[in-house]
Short mmCIF file of C-alpha atoms in Angstrom, two decimals:
data_model
loop_
_atom_site.label_atom_id
_atom_site.label_comp_id
_atom_site.label_asym_id
_atom_site.label_seq_id
_atom_site.Cartn_x
_atom_site.Cartn_y
_atom_site.Cartn_z
CA MET W 1 8.87 9.09 28.72
CA VAL W 2 11.24 9.73 25.81
CA GLU W 3 11.69 5.98 25.34
CA THR W 4 7.92 5.49 25.07
CA VAL W 5 7.62 8.12 22.34
CA GLN W 6 10.49 6.55 20.40
CA LYS W 7 8.88 3.13 20.62
CA ARG W 8 5.59 4.47 19.37
CA GLU W 9 7.17 6.28 16.46
CA SER W 10 9.36 3.29 15.64
CA TYR W 11 6.39 0.92 15.70
CA PHE W 12 4.55 2.69 12.89
CA ASP W 13 7.67 3.42 10.86
CA ASN W 14 8.65 -0.25 11.15
CA ALA W 15 5.19 -1.26 9.97
CA LYS W 16 5.31 1.12 7.00
CA PHE W 17 8.71 -0.10 5.85
CA ILE W 18 7.73 -3.76 6.13
CA LEU W 19 4.53 -3.08 4.21
CA ILE W 20 6.23 -1.18 1.40
CA PHE W 21 8.78 -4.00 1.19
CA LEU W 22 5.89 -6.44 0.77
CA VAL W 23 4.34 -4.23 -1.92
CA VAL W 24 7.55 -4.39 -3.97
CA PHE W 25 8.10 -8.08 -3.18
CA GLY W 26 4.53 -8.94 -4.17
CA HIS W 27 4.98 -7.21 -7.52
CA PHE W 28 8.13 -9.23 -8.15
CA LEU W 29 6.42 -12.49 -7.15
CA GLN W 30 3.48 -11.86 -9.47
CA THR W 31 5.65 -12.95 -12.38
CA PHE W 32 5.72 -16.53 -11.07
CA ILE W 33 2.27 -17.16 -9.57
CA THR W 34 0.76 -18.90 -12.59
CA GLU W 35 3.46 -21.59 -12.70
CA TYR W 36 4.42 -22.14 -9.07
CA ALA W 37 1.81 -23.01 -6.45
CA SER W 38 4.01 -22.14 -3.47
CA VAL W 39 4.69 -18.66 -4.84
CA ARG W 40 0.99 -18.18 -5.46
CA VAL W 41 0.15 -19.07 -1.85
CA LEU W 42 2.65 -16.54 -0.52
CA TYR W 43 1.51 -13.93 -3.05
CA ILE W 44 -2.17 -14.22 -2.13
CA TYR W 45 -1.35 -14.17 1.59
CA ILE W 46 0.61 -10.92 1.16
CA TYR W 47 -2.29 -9.41 -0.76
CA THR W 48 -4.76 -10.23 2.01
CA PHE W 49 -3.28 -7.45 4.14
CA HIS W 50 -0.41 -5.39 2.72
CA MET W 51 -2.41 -2.65 0.97
CA PRO W 52 -5.35 -2.76 3.42
CA ALA W 53 -2.85 -2.33 6.28
CA PHE W 54 -1.17 0.54 4.44
CA ILE W 55 -4.57 2.15 3.94
CA LEU W 56 -5.45 1.63 7.59
CA ILE W 57 -2.25 3.38 8.71
CA SER W 58 -3.05 6.23 6.32
CA GLY W 59 -6.42 6.62 8.02
CA PHE W 60 -4.77 6.53 11.44
CA PHE W 61 -2.58 9.50 10.49
CA ALA W 62 -5.49 11.45 8.97
CA LYS W 63 -6.91 12.56 12.33
CA SER W 64 -6.02 16.20 11.66
CA PHE W 65 -8.15 16.31 8.48
CA SER W 66 -10.42 19.00 9.93
CA LYS W 67 -7.60 21.47 10.55
CA PRO W 68 -7.44 24.53 8.28
CA GLY W 69 -5.38 23.93 5.17
CA TYR W 70 -5.30 20.15 5.56
CA LEU W 71 -7.16 19.31 2.34
CA LYS W 72 -5.11 21.86 0.42
CA LYS W 73 -2.01 20.17 1.77
CA MET W 74 -3.37 16.76 0.70
CA MET W 75 -4.06 18.03 -2.80
CA LYS W 76 -0.50 19.29 -3.07
CA LYS W 77 0.87 16.06 -1.60
CA LEU W 78 -1.28 13.63 -3.59
CA ILE W 79 -2.93 15.11 -6.68
CA LEU W 80 0.06 16.99 -8.09
CA PRO W 81 2.43 13.98 -7.81
CA TYR W 82 -0.35 11.80 -9.22
CA ALA W 83 -0.69 14.00 -12.31
CA PHE W 84 3.06 14.19 -12.81
CA PHE W 85 3.68 10.45 -12.45
CA GLN W 86 0.63 9.62 -14.54
CA LEU W 87 2.33 11.52 -17.34
CA ILE W 88 5.75 9.98 -16.69
CA TYR W 89 4.42 6.41 -16.48
CA SER W 90 2.41 6.86 -19.67
CA VAL W 91 5.52 7.94 -21.56
CA PHE W 92 7.56 5.20 -19.90
CA TYR W 93 5.10 2.47 -20.96
CA TYR W 94 4.93 3.91 -24.46
CA PHE W 95 8.66 3.34 -25.00
CA LEU W 96 9.06 0.19 -22.89
CA LEU W 97 6.12 -1.66 -24.44
CA ASN W 98 6.61 -0.22 -27.94
CA LYS W 99 3.04 1.02 -28.10
CA ASP W 100 1.68 2.44 -31.34
CA ASN W 101 0.17 5.49 -29.69
CA LEU W 102 1.01 7.58 -26.66
CA SER W 103 -2.14 7.63 -24.54
CA ILE W 104 -2.36 9.81 -21.45
CA LYS W 105 -5.50 9.36 -19.39
CA PHE W 106 -5.36 11.46 -16.25
CA LEU W 107 -8.64 10.05 -14.92
CA ASP W 108 -7.68 6.40 -15.39
CA PRO W 109 -4.74 5.73 -13.02
CA GLU W 110 -1.70 3.89 -14.33
CA TRP W 111 -0.96 0.77 -12.31
CA SER W 112 -0.19 1.64 -8.66
CA LEU W 113 -1.05 5.34 -8.93
CA TRP W 114 -4.63 4.55 -7.94
CA PHE W 115 -3.56 4.78 -4.31
CA LEU W 116 -2.80 8.51 -4.51
CA LEU W 117 -6.16 9.27 -6.08
CA SER W 118 -8.08 7.08 -3.64
CA LEU W 119 -6.18 8.48 -0.65
CA PHE W 120 -7.26 11.98 -1.59
CA PHE W 121 -10.90 10.88 -1.94
CA TRP W 122 -10.77 9.05 1.41
CA ASN W 123 -9.66 12.24 3.14
CA LEU W 124 -12.54 14.09 1.48
CA MET W 125 -14.99 11.41 2.58
CA LEU W 126 -13.98 11.95 6.19
CA LEU W 127 -15.80 15.28 6.06
CA ILE W 128 -19.01 13.22 6.18
CA PHE W 129 -18.10 9.91 7.80
CA ALA W 130 -16.13 11.38 10.71
CA LYS W 131 -19.30 13.07 11.95
CA LEU W 132 -21.00 9.74 12.56
CA LYS W 133 -20.45 7.41 15.47
CA PRO W 134 -17.61 4.98 14.67
CA TRP W 135 -19.78 1.86 14.45
CA LYS W 136 -22.34 3.59 12.23
CA SER W 137 -19.64 5.10 10.04
CA VAL W 138 -17.77 1.82 9.51
CA THR W 139 -21.01 -0.13 8.94
CA LEU W 140 -22.07 2.36 6.27
CA ALA W 141 -18.64 2.19 4.60
CA LEU W 142 -18.77 -1.61 4.56
CA PHE W 143 -22.27 -1.51 3.08
CA ILE W 144 -21.12 0.83 0.31
CA GLY W 145 -18.09 -1.34 -0.40
CA LEU W 146 -20.28 -4.44 -0.68
CA VAL W 147 -22.95 -2.81 -2.84
CA ALA W 148 -20.40 -1.20 -5.16
CA GLY W 149 -19.61 -4.59 -6.67
CA TYR W 150 -23.09 -4.82 -8.18
CA PHE W 151 -22.48 -1.92 -10.55
CA ASP W 152 -20.40 -2.68 -13.63
CA ALA W 153 -19.72 1.03 -14.15
CA ILE W 154 -17.75 1.16 -10.90
CA GLY W 155 -14.26 0.08 -11.92
CA GLY W 156 -10.83 1.54 -12.53
CA TYR W 157 -11.99 4.94 -13.79
CA LEU W 158 -11.02 7.53 -11.16
CA SER W 159 -10.06 4.52 -9.03
CA LEU W 160 -13.68 4.49 -7.98
CA SER W 161 -13.97 0.79 -7.17
CA ARG W 162 -10.87 0.68 -4.98
CA THR W 163 -11.88 3.95 -3.32
CA LEU W 164 -15.20 2.50 -2.21
CA VAL W 165 -14.04 -1.06 -1.49
CA PHE W 166 -10.97 -0.10 0.55
CA PHE W 167 -12.51 2.87 2.37
CA PRO W 168 -13.55 0.75 5.42
CA PHE W 169 -9.88 0.06 6.15
CA PHE W 170 -9.05 3.77 6.00
CA LEU W 171 -12.03 4.60 8.21
CA VAL W 172 -11.20 1.97 10.82
CA GLY W 173 -7.65 3.30 10.95
CA PHE W 174 -9.03 6.81 11.48
CA PHE W 175 -11.03 5.70 14.52
CA LEU W 176 -8.25 3.58 16.05
CA THR W 177 -5.93 4.82 18.79
CA LYS W 178 -2.34 3.83 19.53
CA GLU W 179 -3.62 1.77 22.44
CA HIS W 180 -5.60 -0.40 20.03
CA PHE W 181 -2.41 -1.21 18.10
CA TYR W 182 -0.45 -1.96 21.26
CA PHE W 183 -3.20 -4.29 22.46
CA LEU W 184 -2.33 -6.42 19.43
CA LYS W 185 1.18 -6.80 20.89
CA THR W 186 -0.06 -8.70 23.95
CA HIS W 187 1.13 -12.28 24.29
CA PHE W 188 -2.34 -13.80 23.90
CA VAL W 189 -3.16 -11.89 20.72
CA THR W 190 0.24 -12.74 19.23
CA ILE W 191 -0.42 -16.46 19.74
CA ILE W 192 -3.89 -16.19 18.17
CA SER W 193 -2.38 -14.23 15.29
CA GLY W 194 0.23 -16.92 14.64
CA ILE W 195 -2.45 -19.60 14.56
CA PHE W 196 -4.58 -17.51 12.20
CA ILE W 197 -1.69 -16.99 9.77
CA VAL W 198 -0.98 -20.72 9.62
CA LEU W 199 -4.66 -21.54 9.06
CA LEU W 200 -4.93 -18.88 6.37
CA LEU W 201 -1.90 -20.21 4.50
CA VAL W 202 -3.37 -23.71 4.66
CA PHE W 203 -6.72 -22.41 3.40
CA ILE W 204 -5.07 -20.67 0.44
CA ALA W 205 -2.98 -23.75 -0.37
CA LEU W 206 -6.08 -25.99 -0.31
CA ASN W 207 -7.99 -23.67 -2.65
CA PRO W 208 -5.87 -23.42 -5.82
CA ASN W 209 -8.80 -21.93 -7.75
CA LEU W 210 -9.03 -18.92 -5.45
CA ASN W 211 -8.90 -15.82 -7.64
CA ASP W 212 -6.25 -13.48 -6.25
CA LYS W 213 -7.90 -10.53 -7.99
CA TRP W 214 -10.66 -10.57 -5.38
CA PHE W 215 -8.16 -8.90 -3.03
CA LEU W 216 -7.46 -6.04 -5.44
CA GLY W 217 -10.91 -4.49 -5.03
CA SER W 218 -10.77 -3.10 -8.55
CA LYS W 219 -13.49 -5.03 -10.40
CA PRO W 220 -17.27 -5.47 -10.07
CA TYR W 221 -18.75 -8.83 -9.15
CA GLY W 222 -19.72 -9.54 -12.75
CA ASN W 223 -16.04 -10.06 -13.61
CA PHE W 224 -15.79 -13.00 -11.21
CA VAL W 225 -19.17 -14.69 -10.75
CA GLU W 226 -22.41 -15.02 -12.66
CA VAL W 227 -24.56 -14.68 -9.53
CA LYS W 228 -23.74 -11.27 -8.09
CA SER W 229 -25.22 -12.08 -4.68
CA LEU W 230 -22.47 -14.68 -4.38
CA GLY W 231 -19.96 -11.93 -5.11
CA LEU W 232 -21.28 -9.92 -2.16
CA PHE W 233 -20.81 -12.93 0.13
CA ILE W 234 -17.26 -13.47 -1.15
CA ARG W 235 -16.33 -9.80 -0.69
CA PHE W 236 -17.69 -9.92 2.86
CA LEU W 237 -15.44 -12.93 3.47
CA ILE W 238 -12.53 -11.00 1.94
CA TYR W 239 -13.19 -8.15 4.38
CA PHE W 240 -13.13 -10.58 7.29
CA ILE W 241 -9.90 -12.24 6.14
CA SER W 242 -8.20 -8.90 5.48
CA PHE W 243 -9.10 -7.36 8.83
CA CYS W 244 -7.89 -10.47 10.64
CA SER W 245 -4.70 -10.51 8.55
CA ILE W 246 -4.09 -6.84 9.35
CA ALA W 247 -4.46 -7.51 13.07
CA ALA W 248 -2.10 -10.49 12.82
CA PHE W 249 0.45 -8.40 10.95
CA PHE W 250 0.46 -5.59 13.51
CA SER W 251 0.82 -8.06 16.35
CA PHE W 252 4.23 -9.06 14.97
CA VAL W 253 5.54 -5.60 14.05
CA PRO W 254 8.50 -4.77 16.35
CA ARG W 255 8.18 -1.70 18.56
CA LYS W 256 11.86 -1.02 19.08
CA ARG W 257 13.99 1.10 16.80
CA LEU W 258 15.72 -0.98 14.11
CA PHE W 259 18.16 -0.29 11.30
CA PHE W 260 15.32 0.17 8.79
CA THR W 261 13.05 2.29 11.01
CA ASN W 262 14.01 5.63 9.42
CA TRP W 263 13.33 4.24 5.96
CA GLY W 264 9.69 3.81 6.96
CA LYS W 265 9.28 7.59 6.72
CA ASN W 266 9.88 7.56 2.95
CA THR W 267 7.43 4.91 1.76
CA LEU W 268 5.79 7.26 -0.75
CA TYR W 269 9.07 7.48 -2.66
CA VAL W 270 9.29 3.69 -2.87
CA TYR W 271 5.68 3.38 -3.92
CA LEU W 272 5.96 5.90 -6.74
CA LEU W 273 9.37 4.86 -8.07
CA HIS W 274 9.52 1.08 -7.78
CA GLY W 275 7.14 0.60 -10.71
CA PHE W 276 9.84 1.56 -13.20
CA PHE W 277 12.05 -1.28 -11.94
CA ILE W 278 9.18 -3.79 -11.78
CA LYS W 279 8.16 -3.12 -15.37
CA PHE W 280 11.74 -3.53 -16.57
CA PHE W 281 11.90 -6.82 -14.70
CA ARG W 282 8.66 -8.14 -16.17
CA GLU W 283 9.34 -7.03 -19.72
CA GLY W 284 13.06 -7.81 -19.82
CA SER W 285 15.06 -10.97 -20.33
CA GLN W 286 14.82 -11.78 -16.62
CA LEU W 287 11.60 -13.63 -17.35
CA ASP W 288 13.59 -16.38 -19.05
CA PHE W 289 15.14 -17.76 -15.87
CA GLN W 290 13.53 -20.56 -13.89
CA TYR W 291 12.14 -20.08 -10.42
CA THR W 292 14.05 -21.99 -7.73
CA PRO W 293 14.64 -21.53 -3.97
CA SER W 294 17.76 -19.57 -4.85
CA THR W 295 15.62 -17.37 -7.13
CA PHE W 296 13.33 -16.66 -4.18
CA LEU W 297 16.29 -15.66 -2.04
CA MET W 298 17.63 -13.48 -4.84
CA LEU W 299 14.27 -11.75 -5.28
CA PHE W 300 14.02 -11.23 -1.53
CA ILE W 301 17.46 -9.62 -1.38
CA ALA W 302 16.85 -7.58 -4.53
CA THR W 303 13.53 -6.36 -3.13
CA PHE W 304 15.11 -5.31 0.15
CA ALA W 305 17.98 -3.56 -1.64
CA LEU W 306 15.59 -1.72 -3.97
CA THR W 307 13.28 -0.72 -1.11
CA ALA W 308 16.23 0.50 0.95
CA LEU W 309 17.64 2.44 -2.00
CA LEU W 310 14.37 4.18 -2.83
CA SER W 311 13.89 4.98 0.88
CA SER W 312 17.38 6.45 1.18
CA ARG W 313 18.29 10.03 1.88
CA LEU W 314 20.06 10.21 -1.48
CA VAL W 315 16.96 9.36 -3.50
CA LYS W 316 14.77 11.60 -1.36
CA THR W 317 17.17 14.50 -1.89
CA VAL W 318 17.07 14.10 -5.67
CA VAL W 319 13.35 13.37 -6.10
CA GLN W 320 11.82 15.48 -3.32
CA PRO W 321 11.23 18.52 -5.59
CA VAL W 322 9.05 16.31 -7.82
CA ILE W 323 7.17 14.30 -5.19
CA GLU W 324 6.79 16.84 -2.39
CA LEU W 325 7.35 20.03 -4.39
CA ARG W 326 9.91 20.98 -1.76
CA THR W 327 13.68 21.46 -1.81
CA SER W 328 14.45 21.18 1.90
CA MET W 329 16.76 18.20 1.38
CA LEU W 330 18.74 20.00 -1.33
CA HIS W 331 18.87 23.08 0.86
CA ASP W 332 20.36 21.00 3.69
CA VAL W 333 22.99 19.58 1.35
CA PHE W 334 23.96 23.02 0.06
CA SER W 335 24.04 24.38 3.60
CA ARG W 336 26.44 21.66 4.71
CA LEU W 337 28.67 22.21 1.67
CA THR W 338 28.70 25.93 2.34
CA LYS W 339 29.69 25.40 5.96
CA ARG W 340 32.53 23.05 4.93
CA GLU W 341 33.83 25.60 2.44
CA SER W 342 33.73 28.31 5.07
CA TYR W 343 36.04 26.24 7.25
#
């Protein structure tokens, strides 16, 4: 019985670490997608599922949303760090990019901070959508996500576009059970998943004009196509591809405990902190080197090292007071030092 619990916990922590690794890796790869077709194929494939899968897991772990104090806890966990890092990133970009003016817009998320804002809104939306039957709830969420693209006013402000477009993934995750995830680990599903991944990579490679920004969910249809009804069809196709990609991803996530399993518990730290390194990379002299297979390997290793570092106990101990507004890690360190001194 203990082994089963460990496997279940390890499965989701493994998935979270792999996904946050892909988030960082995708941001590194973005530098090269305009010049190298192979990088672009890999980049688009990663973006078909890495954030939607992350969002789906977030919905899966939001089942206790109706408990007293849950939303207050979410506000403390999401909104306060969002406000703090919105300020820090604004100042950081001001100096890094040599901007003329320091502009701080708390309602217009900087770069990856949209996720915190959207995650809070998704939890709020459960107050309504969780009362409906799953199929009705998900259908309504998909409808809203599809219709949202028609309105030019729905964009990056308050992360409104991503909140509406990605909400179906969060909602599906909320309604899923652990048994649904473990069904994806069956031999038959794994084979189908492998075939799907190969076909998807071929499809992306054969469509060099495919706009990767479709998978970001941040812009209305008018930014991509003149006929907005075509945009609705494309977004529906994006939904289909992303849900299939998510299923394929989870079918290959290992269930056993691995050396990186514990790091999967600290993905929020990686998500909030890796942007500083990515911006330095994009704006620095590193952009002068040429992309080669050895460059790919170097980026892969650098991504893993950075993800491991930002997931480490050391970083969590130092940054926890800012991100979680808690000092439990520092308290543990001081307690251990005190005990050593007493000996």
